[in-house]
Coordinates of C-alpha atoms in Angstrom, one line a residue:
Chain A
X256 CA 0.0 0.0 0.0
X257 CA 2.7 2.2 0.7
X258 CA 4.0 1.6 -3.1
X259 CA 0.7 3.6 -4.5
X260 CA 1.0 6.8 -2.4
X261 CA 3.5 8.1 -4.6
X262 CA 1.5 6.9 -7.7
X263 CA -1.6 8.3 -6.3
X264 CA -0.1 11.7 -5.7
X265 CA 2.0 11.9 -8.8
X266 CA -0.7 11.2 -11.6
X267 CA -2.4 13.9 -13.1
X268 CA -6.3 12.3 -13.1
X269 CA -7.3 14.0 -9.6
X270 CA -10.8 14.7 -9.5
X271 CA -12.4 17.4 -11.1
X272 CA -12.4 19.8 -8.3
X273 CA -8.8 20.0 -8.1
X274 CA -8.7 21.6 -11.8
X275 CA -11.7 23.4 -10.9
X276 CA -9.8 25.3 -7.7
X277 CA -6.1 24.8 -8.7
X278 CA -4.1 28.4 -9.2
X279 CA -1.2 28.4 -10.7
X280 CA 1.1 30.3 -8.9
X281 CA 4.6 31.3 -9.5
X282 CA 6.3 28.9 -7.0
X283 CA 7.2 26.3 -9.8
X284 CA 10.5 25.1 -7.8
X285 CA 12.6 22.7 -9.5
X286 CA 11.6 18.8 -8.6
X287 CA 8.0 19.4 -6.4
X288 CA 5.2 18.6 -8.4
X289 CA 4.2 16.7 -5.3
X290 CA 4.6 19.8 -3.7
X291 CA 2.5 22.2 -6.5
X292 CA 0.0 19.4 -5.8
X293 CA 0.4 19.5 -2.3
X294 CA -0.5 22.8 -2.2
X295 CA -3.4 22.7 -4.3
X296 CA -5.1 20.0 -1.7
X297 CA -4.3 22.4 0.9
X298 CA -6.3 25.5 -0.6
X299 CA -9.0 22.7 -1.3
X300 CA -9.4 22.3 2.3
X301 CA -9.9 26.1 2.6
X302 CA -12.8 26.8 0.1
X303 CA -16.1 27.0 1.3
X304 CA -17.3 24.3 -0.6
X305 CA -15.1 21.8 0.9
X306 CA -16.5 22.6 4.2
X307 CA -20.0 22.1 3.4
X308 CA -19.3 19.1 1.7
X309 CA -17.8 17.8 5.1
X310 CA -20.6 19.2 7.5
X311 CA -23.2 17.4 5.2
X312 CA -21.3 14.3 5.5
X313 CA -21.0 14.9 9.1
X314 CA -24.3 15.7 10.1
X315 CA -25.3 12.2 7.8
X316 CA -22.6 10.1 10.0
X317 CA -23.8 11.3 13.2
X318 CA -27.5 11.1 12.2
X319 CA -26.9 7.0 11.7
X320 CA -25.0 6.7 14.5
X321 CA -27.1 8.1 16.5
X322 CA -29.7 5.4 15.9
X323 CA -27.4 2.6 17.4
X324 CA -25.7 5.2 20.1
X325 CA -23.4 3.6 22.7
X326 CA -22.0 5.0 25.7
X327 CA -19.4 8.0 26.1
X328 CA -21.2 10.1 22.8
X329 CA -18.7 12.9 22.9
X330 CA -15.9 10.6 22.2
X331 CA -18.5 9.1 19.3
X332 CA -19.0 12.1 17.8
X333 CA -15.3 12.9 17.3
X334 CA -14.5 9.3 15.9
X335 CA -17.1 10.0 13.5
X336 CA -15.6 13.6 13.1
X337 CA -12.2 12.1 12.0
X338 CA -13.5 9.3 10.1
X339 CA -15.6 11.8 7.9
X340 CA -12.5 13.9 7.4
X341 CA -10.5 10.7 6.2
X342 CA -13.2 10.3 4.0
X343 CA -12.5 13.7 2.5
X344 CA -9.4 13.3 2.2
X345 CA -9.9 11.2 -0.9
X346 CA -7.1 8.6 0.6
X347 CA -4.1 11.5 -0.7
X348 CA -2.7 11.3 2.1
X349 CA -1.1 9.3 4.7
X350 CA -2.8 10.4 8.0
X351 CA -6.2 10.0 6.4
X352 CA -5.3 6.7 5.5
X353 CA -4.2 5.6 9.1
X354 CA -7.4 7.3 10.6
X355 CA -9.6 5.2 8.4
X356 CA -7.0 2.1 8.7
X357 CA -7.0 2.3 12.0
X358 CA -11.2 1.8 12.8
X359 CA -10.3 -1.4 11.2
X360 CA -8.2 -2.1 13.9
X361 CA -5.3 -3.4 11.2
X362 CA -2.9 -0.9 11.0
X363 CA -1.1 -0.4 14.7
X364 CA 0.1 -4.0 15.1
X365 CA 1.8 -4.5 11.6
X366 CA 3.2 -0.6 12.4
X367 CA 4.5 -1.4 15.8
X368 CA 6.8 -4.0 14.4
X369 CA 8.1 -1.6 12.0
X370 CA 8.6 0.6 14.0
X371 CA 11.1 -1.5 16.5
X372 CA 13.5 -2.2 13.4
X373 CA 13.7 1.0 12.1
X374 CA 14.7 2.9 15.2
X375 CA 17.7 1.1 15.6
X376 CA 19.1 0.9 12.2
X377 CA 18.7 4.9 11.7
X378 CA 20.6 5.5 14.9
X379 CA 23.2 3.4 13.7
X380 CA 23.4 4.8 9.9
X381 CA 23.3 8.6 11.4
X382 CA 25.8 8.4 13.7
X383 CA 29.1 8.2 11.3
X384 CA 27.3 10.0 9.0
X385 CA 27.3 13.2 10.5
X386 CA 30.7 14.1 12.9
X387 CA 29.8 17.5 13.8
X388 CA 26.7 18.3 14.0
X389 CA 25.4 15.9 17.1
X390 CA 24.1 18.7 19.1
X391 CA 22.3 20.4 16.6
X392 CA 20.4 17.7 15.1
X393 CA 18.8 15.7 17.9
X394 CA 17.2 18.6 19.0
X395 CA 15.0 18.8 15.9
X396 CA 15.0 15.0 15.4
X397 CA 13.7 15.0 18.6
X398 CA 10.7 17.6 17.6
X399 CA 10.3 15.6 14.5
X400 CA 9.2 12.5 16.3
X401 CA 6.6 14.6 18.7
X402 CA 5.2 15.8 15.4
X403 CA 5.5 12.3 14.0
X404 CA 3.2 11.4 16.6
X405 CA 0.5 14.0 16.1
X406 CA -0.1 13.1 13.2
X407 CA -1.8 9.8 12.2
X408 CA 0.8 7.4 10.6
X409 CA 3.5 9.6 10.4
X410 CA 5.5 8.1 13.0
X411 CA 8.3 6.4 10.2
X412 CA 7.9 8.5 7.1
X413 CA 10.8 10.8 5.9
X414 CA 11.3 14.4 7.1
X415 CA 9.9 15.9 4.3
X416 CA 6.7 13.8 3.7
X417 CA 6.3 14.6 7.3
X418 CA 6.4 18.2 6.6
X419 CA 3.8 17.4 3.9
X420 CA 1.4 15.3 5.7
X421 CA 1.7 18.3 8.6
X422 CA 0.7 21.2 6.3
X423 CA -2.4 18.8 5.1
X424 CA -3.0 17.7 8.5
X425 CA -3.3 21.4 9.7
X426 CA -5.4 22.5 7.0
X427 CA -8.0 19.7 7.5
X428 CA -7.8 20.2 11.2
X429 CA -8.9 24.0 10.5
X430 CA -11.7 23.1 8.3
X431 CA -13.0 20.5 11.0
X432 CA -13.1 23.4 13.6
X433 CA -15.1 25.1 11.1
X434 CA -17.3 23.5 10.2
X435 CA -18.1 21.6 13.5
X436 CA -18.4 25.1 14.9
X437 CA -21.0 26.3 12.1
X438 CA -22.9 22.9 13.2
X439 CA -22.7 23.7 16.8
X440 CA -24.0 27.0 16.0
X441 CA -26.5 25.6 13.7
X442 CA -28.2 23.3 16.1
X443 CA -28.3 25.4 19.4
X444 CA -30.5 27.3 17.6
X445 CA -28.9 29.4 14.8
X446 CA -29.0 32.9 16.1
X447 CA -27.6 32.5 19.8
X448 CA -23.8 31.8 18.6
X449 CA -22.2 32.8 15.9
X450 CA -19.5 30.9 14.2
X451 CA -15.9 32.1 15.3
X452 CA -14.1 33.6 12.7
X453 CA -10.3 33.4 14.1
X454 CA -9.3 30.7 11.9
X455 CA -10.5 32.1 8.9
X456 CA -9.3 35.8 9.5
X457 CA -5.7 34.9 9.4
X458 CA -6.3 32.6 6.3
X459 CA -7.3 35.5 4.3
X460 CA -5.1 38.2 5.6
Chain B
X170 CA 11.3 0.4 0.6
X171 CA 10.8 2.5 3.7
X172 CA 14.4 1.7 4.5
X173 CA 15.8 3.5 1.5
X174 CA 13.0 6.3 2.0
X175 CA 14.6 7.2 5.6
X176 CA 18.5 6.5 4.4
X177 CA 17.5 8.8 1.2
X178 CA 15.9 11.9 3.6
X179 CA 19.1 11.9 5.7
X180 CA 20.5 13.3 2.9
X181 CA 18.5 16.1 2.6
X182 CA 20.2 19.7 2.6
X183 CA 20.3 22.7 4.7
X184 CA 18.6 24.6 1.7
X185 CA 15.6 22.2 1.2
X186 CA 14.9 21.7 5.2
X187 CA 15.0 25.8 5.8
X188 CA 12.7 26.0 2.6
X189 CA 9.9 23.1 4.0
X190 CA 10.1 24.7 7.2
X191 CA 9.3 27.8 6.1
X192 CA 6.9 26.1 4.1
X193 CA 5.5 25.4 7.5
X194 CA 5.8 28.5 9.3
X195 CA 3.1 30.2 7.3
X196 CA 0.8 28.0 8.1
X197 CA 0.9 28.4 11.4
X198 CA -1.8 31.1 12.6
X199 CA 0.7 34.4 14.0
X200 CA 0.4 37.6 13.1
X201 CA 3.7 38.9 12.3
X202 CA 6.0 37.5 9.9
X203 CA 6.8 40.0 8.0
X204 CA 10.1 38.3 8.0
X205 CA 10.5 34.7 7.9
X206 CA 13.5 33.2 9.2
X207 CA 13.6 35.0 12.8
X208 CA 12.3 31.5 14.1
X209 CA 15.1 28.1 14.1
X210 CA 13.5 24.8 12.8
X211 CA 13.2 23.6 16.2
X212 CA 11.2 26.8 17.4
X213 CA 8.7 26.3 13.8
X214 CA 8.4 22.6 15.0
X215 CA 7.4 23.3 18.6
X216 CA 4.4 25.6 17.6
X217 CA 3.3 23.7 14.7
X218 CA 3.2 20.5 17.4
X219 CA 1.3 23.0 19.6
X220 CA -0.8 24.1 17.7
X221 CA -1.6 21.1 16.3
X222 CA -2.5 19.7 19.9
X223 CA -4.7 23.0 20.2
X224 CA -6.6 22.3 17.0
X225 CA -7.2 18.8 18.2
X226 CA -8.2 20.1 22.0
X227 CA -10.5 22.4 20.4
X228 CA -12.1 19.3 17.9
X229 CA -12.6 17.7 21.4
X230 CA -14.7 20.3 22.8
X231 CA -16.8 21.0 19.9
X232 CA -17.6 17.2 19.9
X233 CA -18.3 17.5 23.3
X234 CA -20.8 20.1 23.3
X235 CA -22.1 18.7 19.1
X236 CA -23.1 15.2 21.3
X237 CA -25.0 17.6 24.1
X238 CA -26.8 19.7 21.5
X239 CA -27.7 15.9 19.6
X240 CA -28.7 14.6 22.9
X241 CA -30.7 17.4 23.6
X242 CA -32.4 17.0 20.3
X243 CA -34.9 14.3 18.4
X244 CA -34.9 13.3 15.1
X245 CA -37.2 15.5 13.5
X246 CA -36.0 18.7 14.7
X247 CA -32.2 16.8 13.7
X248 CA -33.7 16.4 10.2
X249 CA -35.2 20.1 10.1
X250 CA -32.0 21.3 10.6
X251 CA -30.0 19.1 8.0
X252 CA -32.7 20.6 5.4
X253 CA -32.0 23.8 7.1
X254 CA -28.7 22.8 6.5
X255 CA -29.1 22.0 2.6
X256 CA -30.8 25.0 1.8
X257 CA -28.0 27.5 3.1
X258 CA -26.0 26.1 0.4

């Protein structure tokens, strides 16, 4: 599975919307076209359409699992939350596909082991690599694993796919405050709350 | 093919890791920034991991008061508002 993500985000037949919002900008830098497309899933996640999309989906997923509604609902309603947002992510990226992967209950074992070799062997191939630079570099290795962590399935990819999945992460984050927020607001009664605006002022500015 | 993936990144240069982390920094919510660069990697990474954690907090607590607004609430009114819902759009 891990042999398709690059195929997945290298071919040119993304869905409609993409070439629909897609702005070509001047940052053409030499090699990305993962990152150009990067860049275009992250302003997808900012368009208003995306978000209604999502809070449809959302209110649809909670409305069924409502019906068979178990103990500890808060915790329900932010599984479904994530799941949805997975969903939307169209399986381009990494953390959506642990989020969904991991309902299933599959991914965390096969990870785990992965996880045990590969620690060791990089601290073995790093350290005569680099001579003099032991100070400065475990400091943000260190960082990079925290933020490995954050973020769903990240916890073994390389620094810059990590950077990527962050940025994507982030974005889809901000649109789940959104729009969760405009729900909120929506079913307490429309008029009593407003939707805060922070995340979205400093987007446009 | 992981193992090559994480030998292959060690490579990566000074120019291409100041370039993704600035990549980063402006996605991170702060109002100045008039000049990138003021911040080291480590710095960039700290408040993207906290602010990441405070993105998640904040999912928490919307869940938490989305499930006591749908407990609060039966199906038809639930329904009223998904058409309510539609028809914004």
């Amino acid at each position: 599975m891990a042999s398709l993500i690059p195929n997945l985000e290298h071919s040119p037949d993304t869905s409609p919307e993409f070439k629909r919002k897609k702005r070509r900008k001047t940052d053409e830098t030499p090699g990305p076209f993962d990152r150009n497309q990067g860049s275009q899933r992250i302003k997808r996640w900012r368009t208003e359409r995306e978000q209604q999309i999502y809070s449809s989906k959302l209110i649809e997923a909670l409305r069924r699992s409502r019906r068979t509604s178990s103990s500890a609902p808060a915790k329900e309603v932010r599984e479904t939350a994530d799941r949805v947002l997975a969903v939307s992510a169209k399986g381009t990226t990494r953390w959506s596909r642990a989020i969904l992967a991991s309902r299933l209950g599959v991914g965390s074992k096969t990870m785990r082991k992965h996880k045990r070799a590969k620690v060791t062997a990089n601290r073995r191939l790093r350290k005569p690599e680099i001579n003099g630079e032991k100070r400065k570099l475990p400091a943000v290795e260190r960082k990079l694993k925290v933020l490995g962590r954050l973020v769903p399935g990240c916890r073994k990819v390389s620094f810059s796919n990590l950077l990527e999945e962050t940025s994507d992460y982030i974005a889809a984050l901000e649109m789940q405050v959104r729009a969760m927020t405009t729900i909120t607001a929506l079913l307490a009664g429309g008029g009593t709350q407003p939707p805060t605006d922070r995340l979205g002022s400093h987007i446009n500015s | 093919m992981s193992s090559q993936g994480s030998r292959a990144s060690n490579k990566i240069t000074d120019d291409e890791l100041s370039a993704l982390i600035l990549n980063l920094q402006t996605l991170l919510p702060q109002p100045n920034r008039c000049r990138n660069g003021r911040e080291s990697a480590t710095q960039v990474l700290s408040e993207t991991c906290s602010y990441i954690r405070k993105l998640q907090a904040e999912i928490d607590d919307l869940s938490e008061r989305l499930s006591q607004c749908l407990g609060s609430m039966d199906m038809t009114s639930l329904d009223a508002e998904i058409l309510r819902n539609l028809l914004r759009q």
